[in-house]
């Protein structure tokens, strides 16, 4: 079974308090080289069968309708991923 | 300024109630081709300067210490991204 990854981020003009908190946290822990942090979401959709263009179109549709709020978020990526990425920590 | 993306997902053995809710939501909206949904996080770290190997090592360190909870989450990807991906909705 294939997996499609959808990535959603807050629009650039939207404030991101979680990202700001992480940014301060990084500085507090001594990580100094970062000027900004934004936090978004990553979804893994397991597809029953093959990932055809029709399935990808359906995923894009679902990404706009359910996985993101188009008023404040952008769907920044929809891509097919190989198996067991989730398990593979690096 | 470069941007590093960090992707974090719940470990496969951890229940993901948000993912389950999305999965039911998809079915309710008529999206039928998906057997499972998992929700994770995506972070964009803006780096002050060039992304060297040292910076990437620092990001990996930060990903384990602050961006994820190693008990229940895996850092599934740390990668450099070109500019203005955040703005580019698809």
Coordinates of C-alpha atoms in Angstrom, one line a residue:
Chain A
X1 CA 0.0 0.0 0.0
X2 CA 1.3 3.4 -0.9
X3 CA 1.4 6.5 1.2
X4 CA 0.7 10.1 0.2
X5 CA 2.2 12.9 2.3
X6 CA 0.4 16.2 2.7
X7 CA 2.2 19.2 4.2
X8 CA 0.4 22.2 5.5
X9 CA 1.9 25.4 6.9
X10 CA 0.4 28.6 8.3
X11 CA 0.4 31.3 5.7
X12 CA 3.4 33.7 5.9
X13 CA 1.2 36.6 7.0
X14 CA -0.4 34.6 9.8
X15 CA 1.2 34.8 13.3
X16 CA 2.5 31.5 14.6
X17 CA 2.6 31.5 18.4
X18 CA 3.7 27.9 18.6
X19 CA 6.6 28.6 16.2
X20 CA 7.6 31.7 18.3
X21 CA 7.6 29.6 21.5
X22 CA 9.8 26.9 19.8
X23 CA 12.1 29.7 18.6
X24 CA 12.6 31.0 22.2
X25 CA 13.0 27.4 23.4
X26 CA 15.8 26.8 20.9
X27 CA 17.6 29.9 22.1
X28 CA 17.2 28.9 25.7
X29 CA 18.7 25.5 25.0
X30 CA 21.7 27.2 23.3
X31 CA 20.7 26.7 19.7
X32 CA 21.5 30.2 18.3
X33 CA 21.7 29.9 14.5
X34 CA 18.0 30.2 13.8
X35 CA 16.1 33.4 13.1
X36 CA 12.6 32.0 12.8
X37 CA 10.6 28.8 13.3
X38 CA 7.2 28.0 11.9
X39 CA 5.1 25.0 12.8
X40 CA 2.8 23.3 10.5
X41 CA 1.3 19.8 10.0
X42 CA 2.2 16.7 8.1
X43 CA -0.3 14.1 7.2
X44 CA 0.3 10.5 6.0
X45 CA -2.6 9.1 4.0
X46 CA -2.4 5.4 3.3
X47 CA -3.9 4.6 0.0
X48 CA -5.8 1.4 -0.7
X49 CA -4.2 0.4 -4.0
X50 CA -2.1 2.3 -6.5
X51 CA -1.5 6.1 -6.4
X52 CA -3.0 7.2 -9.7
X53 CA -3.4 10.8 -10.9
X54 CA -7.1 10.5 -9.8
X55 CA -6.1 9.5 -6.3
X56 CA -3.6 12.4 -6.1
X57 CA -6.4 14.8 -7.3
X58 CA -8.6 13.4 -4.6
X59 CA -5.8 13.9 -2.0
X60 CA -5.4 17.6 -3.2
X61 CA -9.1 18.1 -2.9
X62 CA -9.2 16.5 0.6
X63 CA -6.1 18.7 1.6
X64 CA -8.0 21.8 0.8
X65 CA -11.3 20.7 2.3
X66 CA -10.3 18.9 5.4
X67 CA -6.6 18.8 6.1
X68 CA -6.1 22.6 5.9
X69 CA -8.0 25.8 6.6
X70 CA -7.5 27.8 3.4
X71 CA -8.1 31.1 5.3
X72 CA -4.9 30.7 7.4
X73 CA -3.0 27.8 5.9
X74 CA -1.3 26.7 2.7
X75 CA -1.0 23.2 1.4
X76 CA 2.8 23.3 0.6
X77 CA 3.3 19.8 -0.6
X78 CA 1.4 16.7 -1.8
X79 CA 3.7 13.8 -2.6
X80 CA 3.9 10.1 -2.9
X81 CA 6.2 8.4 -0.4
X82 CA 7.8 5.0 -0.3
X83 CA 6.8 2.5 2.3
X84 CA 7.8 2.6 6.0
X85 CA 9.1 6.1 6.1
X86 CA 7.2 6.6 9.3
X87 CA 9.2 3.9 11.0
X88 CA 12.5 5.1 9.8
X89 CA 13.8 7.6 12.4
X90 CA 16.9 9.5 11.5
Chain B
X1 CA 18.5 32.8 4.1
X2 CA 18.0 29.1 3.9
X3 CA 15.4 27.0 5.5
X4 CA 15.6 23.6 7.1
X5 CA 12.5 21.4 7.3
X6 CA 12.0 18.9 10.1
X7 CA 9.2 16.3 9.9
X8 CA 8.0 14.5 13.0
X9 CA 5.4 11.7 13.1
X10 CA 3.9 9.7 15.9
X11 CA 5.6 6.3 16.2
X12 CA 3.7 3.5 14.4
X13 CA 2.8 1.7 17.7
X14 CA 1.4 4.9 19.1
X15 CA -2.4 5.6 18.7
X16 CA -3.2 8.7 16.8
X17 CA -6.7 9.9 17.7
X18 CA -6.3 13.0 15.5
X19 CA -5.5 10.8 12.5
X20 CA -8.4 8.6 13.2
X21 CA -10.8 11.6 13.4
X22 CA -9.5 12.8 10.0
X23 CA -9.9 9.4 8.6
X24 CA -13.6 9.3 9.6
X25 CA -14.0 12.9 8.3
X26 CA -12.6 11.9 4.9
X27 CA -15.1 9.0 4.7
X28 CA -17.9 11.3 5.7
X29 CA -17.0 13.7 3.0
X30 CA -17.0 10.9 0.4
X31 CA -13.2 10.3 0.2
X32 CA -13.2 6.6 0.2
X33 CA -9.8 5.4 -1.0
X34 CA -7.8 5.8 2.2
X35 CA -7.3 3.1 4.8
X36 CA -5.4 5.2 7.4
X37 CA -4.4 8.7 8.2
X38 CA -1.7 9.7 10.6
X39 CA -1.0 13.3 11.7
X40 CA 2.4 14.7 12.5
X41 CA 4.2 18.0 12.6
X42 CA 6.3 19.9 10.1
X43 CA 8.7 22.6 11.3
X44 CA 10.5 25.2 9.1
X45 CA 13.6 26.6 10.7
X46 CA 15.1 29.7 9.1
X47 CA 18.8 29.5 9.3
X48 CA 20.9 32.7 9.7
X49 CA 23.5 32.1 7.0
X50 CA 24.5 29.0 5.1
X51 CA 23.3 25.4 5.9
X52 CA 26.6 23.6 6.7
X53 CA 26.9 20.1 8.0
X54 CA 27.4 21.6 11.5
X55 CA 24.1 23.5 11.2
X56 CA 22.3 20.3 10.0
X57 CA 23.8 18.4 13.0
X58 CA 22.5 21.2 15.3
X59 CA 19.0 20.9 13.7
X60 CA 19.0 17.1 14.2
X61 CA 20.0 17.7 17.8
X62 CA 17.2 20.3 18.3
X63 CA 14.8 17.9 16.5
X64 CA 15.4 15.2 19.1
X65 CA 15.5 17.6 22.1
X66 CA 12.8 20.1 21.4
X67 CA 10.8 19.4 18.2
X68 CA 9.9 15.9 19.0
X69 CA 9.2 13.7 22.0
X70 CA 11.4 10.6 21.4
X71 CA 9.1 8.4 23.6
X72 CA 6.2 8.7 21.2
X73 CA 7.5 10.4 18.0
X74 CA 10.1 9.8 15.3
X75 CA 11.9 12.5 13.4
X76 CA 11.2 11.2 9.9
X77 CA 13.1 13.8 7.9
X78 CA 15.5 16.7 8.2
X79 CA 16.1 18.4 4.9
X80 CA 17.2 21.7 3.4
X81 CA 14.5 23.5 1.4
X82 CA 14.7 26.2 -1.2
X83 CA 13.3 29.6 -0.5
X84 CA 9.6 30.6 -0.4
X85 CA 8.2 27.1 -0.2
X86 CA 5.9 28.2 2.5
X87 CA 4.3 30.8 0.3
X88 CA 3.9 28.4 -2.6
X89 CA 0.5 26.8 -2.2
X90 CA -0.4 24.0 -4.6

